[in-house]
CSV table of C-alpha atoms in Angstrom, one decimal:
chain,number,residue,atom,x,y,z
N,214,MET,CA,24.6,-41.5,-47.1
N,215,GLY,CA,22.5,-38.7,-48.5
N,216,ASN,CA,19.9,-38.3,-45.7
N,217,LEU,CA,21.9,-37.6,-42.6
N,218,THR,CA,21.0,-35.6,-39.5
N,219,PRO,CA,23.3,-32.8,-38.4
N,220,PHE,CA,25.2,-35.3,-36.3
N,221,GLY,CA,25.9,-37.7,-39.1
N,222,ILE,CA,23.2,-40.3,-38.0
N,223,SER,CA,20.7,-41.5,-40.5
N,224,PRO,CA,17.0,-42.1,-39.6
N,225,PHE,CA,17.6,-45.8,-40.1
N,226,ASP,CA,20.4,-45.7,-37.4
N,227,ILE,CA,17.9,-44.1,-35.0
N,228,LEU,CA,15.3,-46.7,-35.7
N,229,ILE,CA,17.7,-49.6,-35.1
N,230,LYS,CA,19.2,-47.9,-32.0
N,231,ASP,CA,15.7,-47.4,-30.5
N,232,PHE,CA,14.7,-51.0,-31.4
N,233,PHE,CA,17.7,-52.5,-29.6
N,234,ASN,CA,17.6,-50.0,-26.7
N,235,SER,CA,14.0,-50.8,-25.7
N,236,ASN,CA,13.4,-52.4,-22.4
N,237,GLY,CA,13.8,-55.8,-24.1
N,238,LYS,CA,10.4,-57.1,-23.3
N,239,PHE,CA,8.2,-58.2,-26.1
N,240,VAL,CA,4.5,-57.5,-25.6
N,241,PRO,CA,2.0,-59.4,-27.8
N,242,PHE,CA,-0.4,-57.1,-29.7
N,243,ASP,CA,-3.5,-58.3,-27.8
N,244,GLN,CA,-1.8,-57.4,-24.5
N,245,ILE,CA,-0.7,-53.9,-25.4
N,246,LYS,CA,-2.2,-51.4,-23.0
N,247,ILE,CA,-3.7,-48.5,-24.8
N,248,ASN,CA,-4.2,-45.2,-23.0
N,249,HIS,CA,-7.9,-44.2,-23.1
N,250,PRO,CA,-8.6,-40.6,-24.0
N,251,VAL,CA,-9.4,-38.6,-20.8
N,252,ASP,CA,-9.3,-34.9,-20.0
N,253,ILE,CA,-9.1,-33.9,-16.3
N,254,TYR,CA,-9.2,-30.3,-15.3
N,255,GLU,CA,-10.1,-28.2,-12.3
N,256,ALA,CA,-12.4,-25.2,-12.5
N,257,ASN,CA,-13.3,-22.7,-9.8
N,258,ASP,CA,-16.3,-24.7,-8.7
N,259,GLY,CA,-14.9,-28.3,-8.8
N,260,LEU,CA,-13.2,-31.1,-10.7
N,261,ASN,CA,-14.1,-32.0,-14.3
N,262,ILE,CA,-13.3,-35.3,-16.0
N,263,ASP,CA,-14.2,-36.0,-19.6
N,264,ILE,CA,-13.9,-39.5,-20.9
N,265,ALA,CA,-14.3,-40.6,-24.6
N,266,CYS,CA,-17.1,-43.2,-24.8
N,267,VAL,CA,-18.0,-43.2,-28.5
N,268,GLY,CA,-20.7,-45.7,-29.3
N,269,LEU,CA,-21.5,-46.5,-25.7
N,270,THR,CA,-24.7,-46.0,-23.8
N,271,LYS,CA,-25.4,-45.2,-20.1
N,272,LYS,CA,-26.0,-48.8,-19.4
N,273,ASP,CA,-22.6,-49.9,-20.7
N,274,ILE,CA,-20.6,-47.8,-18.2
N,275,ASP,CA,-20.1,-48.5,-14.5
N,276,ILE,CA,-19.1,-45.6,-12.2
N,277,THR,CA,-18.2,-46.6,-8.6
N,278,ILE,CA,-16.9,-44.6,-5.6
N,279,GLU,CA,-15.0,-46.3,-2.8
N,280,GLU,CA,-13.9,-43.7,-0.2
N,281,ASP,CA,-11.7,-41.3,-2.2
N,282,ILE,CA,-11.3,-43.6,-5.3
N,283,LEU,CA,-13.4,-42.9,-8.4
N,284,LYS,CA,-13.6,-45.8,-10.9
N,285,VAL,CA,-15.1,-45.8,-14.4
N,286,GLU,CA,-15.3,-49.1,-16.2
N,287,TYR,CA,-16.6,-50.5,-19.5
N,288,LYS,CA,-16.4,-54.2,-20.1
N,289,LYS,CA,-16.6,-55.0,-23.8
N,290,GLU,CA,-19.0,-57.8,-24.6
N,291,THR,CA,-18.0,-60.1,-27.4
N,292,SER,CA,-20.6,-60.7,-30.0
N,293,ALA,CA,-21.0,-63.2,-32.8
N,294,ASP,CA,-21.3,-60.5,-35.5
N,295,GLU,CA,-17.7,-59.3,-35.0
N,296,ALA,CA,-16.5,-61.7,-37.7
N,297,ASP,CA,-18.8,-60.1,-40.2
N,298,TYR,CA,-16.8,-56.8,-40.4
N,299,ILE,CA,-15.1,-56.1,-43.7
N,300,HIS,CA,-13.3,-53.1,-42.2
N,301,ARG,CA,-13.3,-52.0,-38.6
N,302,ASN,CA,-11.7,-48.8,-37.4
N,303,ILE,CA,-14.0,-47.7,-34.6
N,304,ALA,CA,-13.1,-49.9,-31.7
N,305,LYS,CA,-15.2,-50.1,-28.5
N,306,ARG,CA,-12.3,-51.0,-26.3
N,307,ALA,CA,-12.9,-52.0,-22.8
N,308,PHE,CA,-11.4,-49.7,-20.2
N,309,ASN,CA,-11.0,-49.7,-16.4
N,310,LEU,CA,-10.0,-46.2,-15.2
N,311,GLY,CA,-9.5,-45.1,-11.6
N,312,TRP,CA,-8.2,-42.1,-9.7
N,313,ARG,CA,-7.6,-41.1,-6.1
N,314,ILE,CA,-9.5,-37.9,-5.8
N,315,SER,CA,-8.5,-35.2,-3.3
N,316,ARG,CA,-10.9,-34.8,-0.4
N,317,ARG,CA,-11.3,-31.2,-1.5
N,318,PHE,CA,-13.9,-32.5,-3.9
N,319,ASP,CA,-17.2,-34.0,-2.8
N,320,LEU,CA,-17.6,-37.4,-4.5
N,321,SER,CA,-20.9,-37.9,-2.8
N,322,LYS,CA,-22.3,-35.2,-5.1
N,323,LEU,CA,-20.7,-36.5,-8.3
N,324,GLU,CA,-22.6,-35.7,-11.4
N,325,ALA,CA,-22.3,-37.8,-14.6
N,326,LYS,CA,-23.7,-36.9,-18.0
N,327,LEU,CA,-23.2,-38.9,-21.3
N,328,GLU,CA,-23.5,-36.6,-24.3
N,329,ASN,CA,-22.3,-36.9,-27.9
N,330,GLY,CA,-19.9,-39.8,-27.1
N,331,LEU,CA,-18.3,-38.0,-24.1
N,332,LEU,CA,-18.9,-38.9,-20.5
N,333,HIS,CA,-18.6,-35.8,-18.4
N,334,LEU,CA,-18.1,-36.2,-14.6
N,335,PHE,CA,-18.2,-33.3,-12.2
N,336,ALA,CA,-17.3,-33.3,-8.5
N,337,PRO,CA,-18.0,-30.0,-6.8
N,338,LEU,CA,-15.7,-28.5,-4.1
N,339,THR,CA,-16.6,-29.4,-0.5
N,340,GLU,CA,-17.9,-26.6,1.6
N,341,ALA,CA,-14.6,-26.6,3.6
N,342,ALA,CA,-12.6,-26.2,0.4
N,343,LYS,CA,-14.6,-23.2,-1.0
N,344,PRO,CA,-12.9,-19.8,-0.5
N,345,LYS,CA,-14.3,-17.9,2.4
N,346,GLN,CA,-14.5,-14.1,2.9
N,347,VAL,CA,-13.1,-12.9,6.2
N,348,THR,CA,-14.1,-9.5,7.6
N,349,ILE,CA,-11.6,-7.4,9.4
N,350,LYS,CA,-12.6,-6.2,12.9
Protein backbone atom coordinates (compact mmCIF):
# COMPACT_ATOMS: atom_id res chain seq x y z
CA MET A 1 0.00 0.00 0.00
CA GLY A 2 2.74 2.43 -1.02
CA ASN A 3 0.66 5.46 -2.08
CA LEU A 4 -1.50 6.33 0.95
CA THR A 5 -2.84 9.69 2.01
CA PRO A 6 -2.02 10.92 5.55
CA PHE A 7 -5.20 9.18 6.77
CA GLY A 8 -4.28 5.76 5.37
CA ILE A 9 -6.70 5.95 2.41
CA SER A 10 -5.46 5.29 -1.11
CA PRO A 11 -6.66 7.32 -4.13
CA PHE A 12 -8.38 4.13 -5.35
CA ASP A 13 -10.40 4.01 -2.10
CA ILE A 14 -11.52 7.62 -2.67
CA LEU A 15 -12.53 6.84 -6.27
CA ILE A 16 -14.61 3.83 -5.23
CA LYS A 17 -16.14 5.73 -2.27
CA ASP A 18 -17.16 8.64 -4.52
CA PHE A 19 -18.54 6.28 -7.16
CA PHE A 20 -20.79 4.46 -4.71
CA ASN A 21 -21.74 7.57 -2.73
CA SER A 22 -23.07 9.44 -5.74
CA ASN A 23 -26.77 10.27 -5.91
CA GLY A 24 -27.32 6.87 -7.51
CA LYS A 25 -28.83 8.21 -10.72
CA PHE A 26 -27.19 7.28 -14.01
CA VAL A 27 -27.33 10.02 -16.63
CA PRO A 28 -26.66 9.00 -20.24
CA PHE A 29 -23.87 10.94 -21.93
CA ASP A 30 -26.19 12.66 -24.39
CA GLN A 31 -28.31 14.02 -21.51
CA ILE A 32 -25.51 15.43 -19.37
CA LYS A 33 -26.10 19.12 -18.71
CA ILE A 34 -22.94 21.08 -19.36
CA ASN A 35 -22.56 24.51 -17.78
CA HIS A 36 -22.03 27.11 -20.47
CA PRO A 37 -19.17 29.59 -19.88
CA VAL A 38 -20.66 32.86 -18.62
CA ASP A 39 -19.22 35.79 -16.66
CA ILE A 40 -21.60 38.15 -14.86
CA TYR A 41 -20.32 41.23 -13.09
CA GLU A 42 -21.61 44.59 -11.92
CA ALA A 43 -19.80 47.82 -12.68
CA ASN A 44 -20.56 51.35 -11.45
CA ASP A 45 -22.73 52.05 -14.49
CA GLY A 46 -24.60 48.76 -14.88
CA LEU A 47 -24.64 44.98 -15.23
CA ASN A 48 -22.31 43.14 -17.63
CA ILE A 49 -22.81 39.60 -18.91
CA ASP A 50 -20.22 37.89 -21.12
CA ILE A 51 -21.23 34.62 -22.82
CA ALA A 52 -18.89 32.39 -24.84
CA CYS A 53 -20.27 32.04 -28.38
CA VAL A 54 -17.32 30.70 -30.35
CA GLY A 55 -18.15 30.08 -34.00
CA LEU A 56 -21.61 31.67 -33.79
CA THR A 57 -22.96 34.68 -35.65
CA LYS A 58 -25.48 37.33 -34.59
CA LYS A 59 -28.20 35.49 -36.50
CA ASP A 60 -27.61 32.28 -34.49
CA ILE A 61 -28.39 33.82 -31.09
CA ASP A 62 -31.82 34.85 -29.76
CA ILE A 63 -32.05 37.39 -26.94
CA THR A 64 -35.47 37.95 -25.39
CA ILE A 65 -36.69 40.01 -22.45
CA GLU A 66 -39.92 39.18 -20.62
CA GLU A 67 -40.53 41.61 -17.76
CA ASP A 68 -37.43 41.11 -15.56
CA ILE A 69 -36.27 37.84 -17.20
CA LEU A 70 -33.38 37.95 -19.67
CA LYS A 71 -33.07 34.90 -21.94
CA VAL A 72 -30.22 34.06 -24.32
CA GLU A 73 -30.60 31.01 -26.54
CA TYR A 74 -28.79 29.19 -29.33
CA LYS A 75 -30.42 26.20 -30.98
CA LYS A 76 -27.91 23.99 -32.71
CA GLU A 77 -28.97 23.02 -36.18
CA THR A 78 -27.97 19.54 -37.22
CA SER A 79 -26.31 19.28 -40.57
CA ALA A 80 -25.48 16.39 -42.86
CA ASP A 81 -21.74 17.15 -42.87
CA GLU A 82 -21.30 16.30 -39.16
CA ALA A 83 -20.50 12.67 -40.07
CA ASP A 84 -17.52 13.83 -42.17
CA TYR A 85 -15.44 14.95 -39.15
CA ILE A 86 -12.27 12.98 -38.48
CA HIS A 87 -11.68 14.81 -35.20
CA ARG A 88 -14.04 17.27 -33.55
CA ASN A 89 -13.11 19.13 -30.41
CA ILE A 90 -14.80 22.50 -30.93
CA ALA A 91 -18.44 21.88 -30.18
CA LYS A 92 -21.16 24.38 -30.94
CA ARG A 93 -23.43 23.21 -28.15
CA ALA A 94 -26.95 24.52 -27.91
CA PHE A 95 -27.65 26.61 -24.84
CA ASN A 96 -30.66 28.16 -23.22
CA LEU A 97 -29.68 30.63 -20.51
CA GLY A 98 -31.94 32.81 -18.41
CA TRP A 99 -31.66 35.14 -15.45
CA ARG A 100 -34.05 37.17 -13.36
CA ILE A 101 -32.48 40.63 -13.44
CA SER A 102 -32.93 43.12 -10.63
CA ARG A 103 -35.15 46.06 -11.46
CA ARG A 104 -32.18 48.30 -10.63
CA PHE A 105 -31.02 47.58 -14.21
CA ASP A 106 -32.90 48.91 -17.23
CA LEU A 107 -33.44 45.93 -19.54
CA SER A 108 -35.25 48.16 -22.06
CA LYS A 109 -31.84 49.74 -22.79
CA LEU A 110 -29.97 46.43 -23.02
CA GLU A 111 -26.98 46.58 -25.37
CA ALA A 112 -25.61 43.44 -27.08
CA LYS A 113 -22.33 43.10 -28.96
CA LEU A 114 -20.78 39.93 -30.46
CA GLU A 115 -17.03 40.25 -30.81
CA ASN A 116 -14.26 37.64 -31.07
CA GLY A 117 -16.54 34.77 -30.02
CA LEU A 118 -17.82 36.59 -26.94
CA LEU A 119 -21.35 37.96 -26.60
CA HIS A 120 -21.24 40.99 -24.32
CA LEU A 121 -24.54 42.20 -22.82
CA PHE A 122 -24.81 45.44 -20.87
CA ALA A 123 -27.83 46.66 -18.90
CA PRO A 124 -27.39 50.18 -17.49
CA LEU A 125 -28.61 51.22 -14.08
CA THR A 126 -32.07 52.78 -13.98
CA GLU A 127 -32.24 56.48 -13.18
CA ALA A 128 -33.77 55.67 -9.78
CA ALA A 129 -30.87 53.33 -8.90
CA LYS A 130 -28.10 55.80 -9.80
CA PRO A 131 -26.44 57.49 -6.82
CA LYS A 132 -27.73 60.99 -6.12
CA GLN A 133 -25.94 63.89 -4.55
CA VAL A 134 -27.86 65.58 -1.73
CA THR A 135 -27.09 69.15 -0.71
CA ILE A 136 -27.31 70.13 2.91
CA LYS A 137 -29.49 73.15 3.69
